[in-house]
PDB file of C-alpha atoms in Angstrom:
ATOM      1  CA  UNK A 858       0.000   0.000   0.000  1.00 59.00           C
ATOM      2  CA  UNK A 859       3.346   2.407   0.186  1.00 69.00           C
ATOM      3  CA  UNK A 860       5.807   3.999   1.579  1.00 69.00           C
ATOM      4  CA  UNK A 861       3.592   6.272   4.047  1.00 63.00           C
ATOM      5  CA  UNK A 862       1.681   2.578   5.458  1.00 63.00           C
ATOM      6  CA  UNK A 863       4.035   0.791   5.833  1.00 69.00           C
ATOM      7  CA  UNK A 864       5.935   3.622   7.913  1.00 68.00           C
ATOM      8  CA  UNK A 865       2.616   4.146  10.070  1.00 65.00           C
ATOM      9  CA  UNK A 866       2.251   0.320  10.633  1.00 65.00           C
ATOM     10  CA  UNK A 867       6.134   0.116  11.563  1.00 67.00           C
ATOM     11  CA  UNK A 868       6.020   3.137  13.972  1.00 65.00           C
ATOM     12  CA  UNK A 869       2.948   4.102  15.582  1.00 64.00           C
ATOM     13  CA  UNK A 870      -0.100   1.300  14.835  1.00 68.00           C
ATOM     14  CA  UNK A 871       0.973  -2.254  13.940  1.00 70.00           C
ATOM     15  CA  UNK A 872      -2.818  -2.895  12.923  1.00 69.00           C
ATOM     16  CA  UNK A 873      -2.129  -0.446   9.828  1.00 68.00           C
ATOM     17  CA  UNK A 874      -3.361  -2.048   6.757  1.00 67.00           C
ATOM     18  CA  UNK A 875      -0.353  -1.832   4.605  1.00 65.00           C
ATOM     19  CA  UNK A 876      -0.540  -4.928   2.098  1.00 71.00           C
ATOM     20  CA  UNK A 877       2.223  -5.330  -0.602  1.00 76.00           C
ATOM     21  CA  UNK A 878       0.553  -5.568  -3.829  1.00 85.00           C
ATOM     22  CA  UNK A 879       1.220  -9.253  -3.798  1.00 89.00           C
ATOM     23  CA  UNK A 880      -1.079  -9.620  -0.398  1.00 85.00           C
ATOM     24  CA  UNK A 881      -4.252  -8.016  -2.097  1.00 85.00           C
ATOM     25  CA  UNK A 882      -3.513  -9.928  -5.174  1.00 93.00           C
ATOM     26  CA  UNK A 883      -3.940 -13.019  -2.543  1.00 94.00           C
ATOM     27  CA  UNK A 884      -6.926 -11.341  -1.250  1.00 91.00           C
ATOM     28  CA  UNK A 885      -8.654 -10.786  -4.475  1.00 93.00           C
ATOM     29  CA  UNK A 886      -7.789 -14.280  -5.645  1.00 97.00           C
ATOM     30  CA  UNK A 887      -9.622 -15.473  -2.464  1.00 95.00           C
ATOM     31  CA  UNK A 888     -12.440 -13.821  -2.854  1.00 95.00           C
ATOM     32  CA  UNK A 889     -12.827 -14.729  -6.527  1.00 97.00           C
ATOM     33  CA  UNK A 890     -12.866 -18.539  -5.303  1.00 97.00           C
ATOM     34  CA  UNK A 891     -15.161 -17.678  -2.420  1.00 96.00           C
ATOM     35  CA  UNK A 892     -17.717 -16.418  -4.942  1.00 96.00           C
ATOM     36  CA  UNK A 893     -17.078 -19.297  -7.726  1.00 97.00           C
ATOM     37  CA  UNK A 894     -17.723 -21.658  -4.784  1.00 98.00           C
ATOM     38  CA  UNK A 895     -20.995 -20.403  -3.606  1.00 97.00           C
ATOM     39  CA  UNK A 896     -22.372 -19.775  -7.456  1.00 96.00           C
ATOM     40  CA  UNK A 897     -21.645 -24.043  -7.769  1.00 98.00           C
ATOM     41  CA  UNK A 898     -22.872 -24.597  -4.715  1.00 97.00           C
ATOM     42  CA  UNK A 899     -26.424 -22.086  -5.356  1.00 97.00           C
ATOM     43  CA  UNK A 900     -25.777 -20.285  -2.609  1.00 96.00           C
ATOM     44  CA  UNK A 901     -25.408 -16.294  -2.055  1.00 95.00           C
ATOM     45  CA  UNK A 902     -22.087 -14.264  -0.742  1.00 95.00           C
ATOM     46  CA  UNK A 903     -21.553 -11.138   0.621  1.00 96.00           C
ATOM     47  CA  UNK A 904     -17.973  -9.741   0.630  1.00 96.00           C
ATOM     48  CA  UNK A 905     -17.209  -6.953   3.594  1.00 96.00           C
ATOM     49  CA  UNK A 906     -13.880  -5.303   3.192  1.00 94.00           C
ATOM     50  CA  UNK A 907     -12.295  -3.330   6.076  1.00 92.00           C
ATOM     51  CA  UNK A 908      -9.692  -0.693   5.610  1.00 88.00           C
ATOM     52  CA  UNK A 909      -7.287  -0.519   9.353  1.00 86.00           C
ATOM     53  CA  UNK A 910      -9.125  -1.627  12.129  1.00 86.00           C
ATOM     54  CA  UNK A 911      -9.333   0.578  14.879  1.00 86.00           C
ATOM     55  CA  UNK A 912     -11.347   0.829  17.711  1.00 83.00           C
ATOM     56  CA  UNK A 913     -13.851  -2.097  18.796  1.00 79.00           C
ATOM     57  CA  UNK A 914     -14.870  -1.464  22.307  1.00 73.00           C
ATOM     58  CA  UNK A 915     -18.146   0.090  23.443  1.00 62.00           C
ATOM     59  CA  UNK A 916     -16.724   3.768  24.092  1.00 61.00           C
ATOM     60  CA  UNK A 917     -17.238   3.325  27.667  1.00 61.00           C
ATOM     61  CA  UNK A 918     -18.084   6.479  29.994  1.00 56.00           C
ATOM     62  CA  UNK A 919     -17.440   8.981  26.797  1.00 55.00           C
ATOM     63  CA  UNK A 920     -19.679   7.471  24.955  1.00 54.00           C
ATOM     64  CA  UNK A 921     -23.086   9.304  24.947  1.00 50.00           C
ATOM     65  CA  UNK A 922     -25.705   6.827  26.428  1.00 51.00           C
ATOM     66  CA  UNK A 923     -27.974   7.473  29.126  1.00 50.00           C
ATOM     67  CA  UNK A 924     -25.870   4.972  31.002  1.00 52.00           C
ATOM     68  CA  UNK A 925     -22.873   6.575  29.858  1.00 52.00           C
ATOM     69  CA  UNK A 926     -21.270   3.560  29.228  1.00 51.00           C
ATOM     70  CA  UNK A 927     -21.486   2.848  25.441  1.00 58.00           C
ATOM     71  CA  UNK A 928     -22.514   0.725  23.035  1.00 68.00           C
ATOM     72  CA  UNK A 929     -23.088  -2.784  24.973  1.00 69.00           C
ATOM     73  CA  UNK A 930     -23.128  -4.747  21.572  1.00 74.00           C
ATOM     74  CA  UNK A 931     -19.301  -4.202  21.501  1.00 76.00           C
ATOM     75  CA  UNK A 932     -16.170  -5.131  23.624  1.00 71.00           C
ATOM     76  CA  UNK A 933     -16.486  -4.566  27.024  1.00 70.00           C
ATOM     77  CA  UNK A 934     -14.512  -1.171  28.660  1.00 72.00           C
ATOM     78  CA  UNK A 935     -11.604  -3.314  29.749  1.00 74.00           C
ATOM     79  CA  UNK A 936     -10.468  -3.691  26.052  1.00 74.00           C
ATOM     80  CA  UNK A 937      -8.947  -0.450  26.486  1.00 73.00           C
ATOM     81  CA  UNK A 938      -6.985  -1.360  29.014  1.00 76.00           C
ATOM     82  CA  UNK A 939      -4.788  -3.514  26.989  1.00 74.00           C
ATOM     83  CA  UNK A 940      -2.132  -3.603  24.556  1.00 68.00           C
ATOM     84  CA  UNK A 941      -0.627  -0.051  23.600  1.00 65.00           C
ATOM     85  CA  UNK A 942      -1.939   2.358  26.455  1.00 66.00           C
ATOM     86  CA  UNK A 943      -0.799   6.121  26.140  1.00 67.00           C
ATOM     87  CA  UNK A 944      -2.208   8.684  28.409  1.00 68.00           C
ATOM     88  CA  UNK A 945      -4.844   9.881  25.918  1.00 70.00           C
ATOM     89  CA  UNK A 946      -5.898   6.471  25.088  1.00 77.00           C
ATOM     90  CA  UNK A 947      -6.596   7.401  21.440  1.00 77.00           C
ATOM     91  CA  UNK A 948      -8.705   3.807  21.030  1.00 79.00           C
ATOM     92  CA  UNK A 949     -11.191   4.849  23.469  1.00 79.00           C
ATOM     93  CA  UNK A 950     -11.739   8.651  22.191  1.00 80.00           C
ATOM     94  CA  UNK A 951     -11.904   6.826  18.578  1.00 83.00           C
ATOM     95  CA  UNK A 952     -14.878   4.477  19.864  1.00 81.00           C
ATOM     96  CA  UNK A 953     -16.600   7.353  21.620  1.00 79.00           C
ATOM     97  CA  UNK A 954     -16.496   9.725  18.384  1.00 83.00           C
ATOM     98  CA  UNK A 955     -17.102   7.400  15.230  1.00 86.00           C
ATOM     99  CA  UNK A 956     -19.658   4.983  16.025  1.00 85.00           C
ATOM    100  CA  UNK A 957     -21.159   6.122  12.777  1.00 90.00           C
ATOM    101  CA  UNK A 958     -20.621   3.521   9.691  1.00 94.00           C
ATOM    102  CA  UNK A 959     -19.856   4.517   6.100  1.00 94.00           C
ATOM    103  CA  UNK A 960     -20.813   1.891   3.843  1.00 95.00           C
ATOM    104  CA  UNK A 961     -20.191   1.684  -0.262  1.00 93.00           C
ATOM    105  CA  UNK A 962     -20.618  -0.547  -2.783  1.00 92.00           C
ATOM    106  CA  UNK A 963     -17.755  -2.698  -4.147  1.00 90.00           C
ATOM    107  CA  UNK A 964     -13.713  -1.833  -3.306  1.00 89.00           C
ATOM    108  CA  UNK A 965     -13.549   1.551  -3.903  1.00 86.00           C
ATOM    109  CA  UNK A 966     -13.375   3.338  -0.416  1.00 87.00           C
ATOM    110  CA  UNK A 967      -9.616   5.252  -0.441  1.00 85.00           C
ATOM    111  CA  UNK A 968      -6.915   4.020   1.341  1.00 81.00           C
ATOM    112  CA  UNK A 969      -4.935   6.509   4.121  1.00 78.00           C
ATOM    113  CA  UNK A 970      -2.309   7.613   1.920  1.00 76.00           C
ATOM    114  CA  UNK A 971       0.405  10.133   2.714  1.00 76.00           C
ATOM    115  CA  UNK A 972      -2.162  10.606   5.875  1.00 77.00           C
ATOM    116  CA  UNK A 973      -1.391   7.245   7.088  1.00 75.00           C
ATOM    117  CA  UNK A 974       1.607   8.410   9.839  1.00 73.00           C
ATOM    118  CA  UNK A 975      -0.639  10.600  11.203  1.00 75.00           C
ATOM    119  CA  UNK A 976      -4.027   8.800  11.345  1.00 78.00           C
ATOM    120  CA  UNK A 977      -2.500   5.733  12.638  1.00 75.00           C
ATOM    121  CA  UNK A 978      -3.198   6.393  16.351  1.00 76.00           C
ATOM    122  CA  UNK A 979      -5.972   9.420  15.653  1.00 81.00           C
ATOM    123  CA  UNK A 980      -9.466   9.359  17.053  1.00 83.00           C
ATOM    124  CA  UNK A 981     -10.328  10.754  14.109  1.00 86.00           C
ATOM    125  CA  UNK A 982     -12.753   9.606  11.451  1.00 91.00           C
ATOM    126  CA  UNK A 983      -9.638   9.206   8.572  1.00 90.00           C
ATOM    127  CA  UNK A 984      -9.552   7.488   4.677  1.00 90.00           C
ATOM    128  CA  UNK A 985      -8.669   3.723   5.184  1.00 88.00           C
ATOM    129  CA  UNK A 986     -10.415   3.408   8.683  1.00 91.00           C
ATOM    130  CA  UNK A 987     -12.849   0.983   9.556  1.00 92.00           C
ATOM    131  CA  UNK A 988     -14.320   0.572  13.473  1.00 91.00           C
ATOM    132  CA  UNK A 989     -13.919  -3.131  14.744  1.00 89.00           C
ATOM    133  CA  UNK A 990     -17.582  -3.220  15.887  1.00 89.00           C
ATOM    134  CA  UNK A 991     -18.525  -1.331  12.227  1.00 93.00           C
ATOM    135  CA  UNK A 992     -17.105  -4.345  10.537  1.00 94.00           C
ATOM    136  CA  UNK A 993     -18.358  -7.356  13.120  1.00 92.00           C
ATOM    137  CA  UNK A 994     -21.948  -5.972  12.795  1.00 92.00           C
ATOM    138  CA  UNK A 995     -21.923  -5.554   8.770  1.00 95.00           C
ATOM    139  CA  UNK A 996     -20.873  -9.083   8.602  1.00 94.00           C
ATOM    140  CA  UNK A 997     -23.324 -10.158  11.259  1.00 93.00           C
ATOM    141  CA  UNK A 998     -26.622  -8.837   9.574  1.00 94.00           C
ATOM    142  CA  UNK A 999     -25.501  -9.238   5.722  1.00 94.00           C
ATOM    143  CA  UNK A1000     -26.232 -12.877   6.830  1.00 92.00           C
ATOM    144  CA  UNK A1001     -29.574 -12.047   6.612  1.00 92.00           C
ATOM    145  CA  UNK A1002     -29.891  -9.367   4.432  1.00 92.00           C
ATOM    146  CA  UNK A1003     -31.241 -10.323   0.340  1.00 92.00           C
ATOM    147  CA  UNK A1004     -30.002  -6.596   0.152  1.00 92.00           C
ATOM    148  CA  UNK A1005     -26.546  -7.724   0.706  1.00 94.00           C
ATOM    149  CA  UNK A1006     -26.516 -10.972  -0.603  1.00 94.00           C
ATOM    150  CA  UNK A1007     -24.202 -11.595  -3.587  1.00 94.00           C
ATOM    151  CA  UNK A1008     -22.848  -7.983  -3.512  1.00 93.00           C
ATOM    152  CA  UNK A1009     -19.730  -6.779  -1.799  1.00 93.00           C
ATOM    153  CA  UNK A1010     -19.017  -3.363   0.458  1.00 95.00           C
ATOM    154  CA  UNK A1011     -16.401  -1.542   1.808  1.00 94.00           C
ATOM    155  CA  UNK A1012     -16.897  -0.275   5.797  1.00 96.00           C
ATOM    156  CA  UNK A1013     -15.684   2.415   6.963  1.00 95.00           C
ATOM    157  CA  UNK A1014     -15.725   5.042   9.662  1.00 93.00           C
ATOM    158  CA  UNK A1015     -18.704   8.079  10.149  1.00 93.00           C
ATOM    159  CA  UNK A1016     -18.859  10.611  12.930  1.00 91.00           C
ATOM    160  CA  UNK A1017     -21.464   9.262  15.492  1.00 86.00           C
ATOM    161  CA  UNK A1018     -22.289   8.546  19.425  1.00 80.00           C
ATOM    162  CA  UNK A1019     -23.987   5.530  18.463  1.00 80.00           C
ATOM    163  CA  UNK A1020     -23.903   2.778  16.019  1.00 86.00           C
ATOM    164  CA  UNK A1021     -26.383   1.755  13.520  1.00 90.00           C
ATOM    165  CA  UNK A1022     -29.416  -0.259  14.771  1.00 89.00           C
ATOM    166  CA  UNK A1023     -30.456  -3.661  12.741  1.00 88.00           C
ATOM    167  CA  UNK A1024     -32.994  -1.463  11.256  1.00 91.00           C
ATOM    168  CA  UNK A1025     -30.222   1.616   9.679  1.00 93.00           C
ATOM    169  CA  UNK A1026     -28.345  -1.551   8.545  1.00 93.00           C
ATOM    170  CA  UNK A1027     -31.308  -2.669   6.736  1.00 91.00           C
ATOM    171  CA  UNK A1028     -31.516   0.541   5.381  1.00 92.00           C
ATOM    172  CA  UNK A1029     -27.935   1.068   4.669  1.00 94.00           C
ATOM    173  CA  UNK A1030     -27.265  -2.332   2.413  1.00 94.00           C
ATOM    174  CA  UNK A1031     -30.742  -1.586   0.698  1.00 91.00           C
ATOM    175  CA  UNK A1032     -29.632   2.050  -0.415  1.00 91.00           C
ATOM    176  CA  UNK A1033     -26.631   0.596  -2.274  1.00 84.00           C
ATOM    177  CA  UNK A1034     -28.596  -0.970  -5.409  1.00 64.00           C
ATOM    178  CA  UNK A1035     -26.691  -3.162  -7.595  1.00 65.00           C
ATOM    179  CA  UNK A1036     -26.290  -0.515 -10.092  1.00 60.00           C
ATOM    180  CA  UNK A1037     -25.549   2.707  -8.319  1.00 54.00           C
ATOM    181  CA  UNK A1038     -23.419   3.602  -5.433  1.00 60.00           C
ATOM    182  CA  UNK A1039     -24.944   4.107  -1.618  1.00 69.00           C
TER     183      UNK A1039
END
C-alpha cells in the first residue's frame, strides 16, 4: 500500500493495513474462489472489506448513552486497558467519536495515503479506517440481508455517538442498489 503505510504500521499502529501488492492480489484471488464456490454450490455471498481496524470497544463512559457507558453490543470497557496504552488512550476517544458507519458498494473506499503516519493512532474519522464493531456488525446482519446478498461493500468510519441499529443496517445495504453507489 506504500511507503507512508508501511511507515505508520512500523512506527505508531501495527494494525495499519499496509498490504504489498502481492497480499491483495492473494486477497482478491480469495475472494474470486469464495464467490465461484458459492455460485456451484447455489448459494449467495456477501464480501465486507475493512480498511485498518481501529477501535472495537463500546466507548465506555465517553460514549453518549444514558448509562454513559457505550454501546453494549461491543467489547467490554476493559479492552482499552490492553495492549498499547498512552495517556490519551486514542482507542477509546476513537470508539466514543465514530460509532457512525460509512458503507459503499464494491472496493472503492480510499486508502490513508500520505495521511497514514498521522491517522494511525488518531481518534479521528480518517480514509482507510474501519471501526472493529462497524465491521463485526456488517458481517453479522448481511447474513440475513437479500439486500446484501451476492454484492460486496467496503466499511468504513462516520462521525457518530452511536452505532447503527439492525434497522439503519437494513436501510444502509438496501440504499446501495446493484447498479448505483450508496
Amino acid at each position: 500500500m506504500g511507503f507512508w503505510a508501511s511507515a505508520a504500521k512500523k512506527g505508531a499502529n501495527p494494525e495499519v493495513w499496509a498490504a504489498a501488492e502481492a497480499q491483495v492480489r492473494a486477497h482478491r484471488a480469495g475472494e474470486a474462489a469464495m464467490v465461484a464456490r458459492a455460485r456451484a454450490l447455489g448459494a449467495s455471498h456477501t464480501i465486507i472489506r475493512a480498511g485498518t481496524l481501529k477501535g472495537g470497544g463500546n466507548g465506555g463512559s465517553l460514549a453518549a448513552t444514558s448509562e454513559g457507558k457505550g454501546d453494549r453490543r461491543f467489547l467490554d470497557e476493559y479492552y482499552y486497558s490492553t495492549g498499547q496504552v498512552d495517556y490519551a488512550n486514542w482507542r477509546l476517544i476513537f470508539d466514543a467519536n465514530t460509532l457512525g458507519v460509512q458503507l459503499e458498494r464494491g472496493d472503492t473506499m480510499p486508502g490513508p495515503g500520505a495521511t497514514a503516519v498521522l491517522t494511525a493512532t488518531s481518534p479521528d474519522v480518517a480514509a482507510g479506517d474501519s471501526g472493529r464493531g462497524a465491521v463485526a456488525e456488517a458481517l453479522v446482519v448481511a447474513l440475513g440481508s437479500e439486500a446484501a446478498a451476492d454484492r460486496d461493500f467496503s466499511v468504513g468510519t462516520a462521525k457518530g455517538t452511536s452505532a447503527p441499529s439492525a434497522e439503519e443496517w437494513a436501510r444502509m445495504f438496501a440504499a446501495c442498489a446493484p447498479e448505483g453507489g450508496c
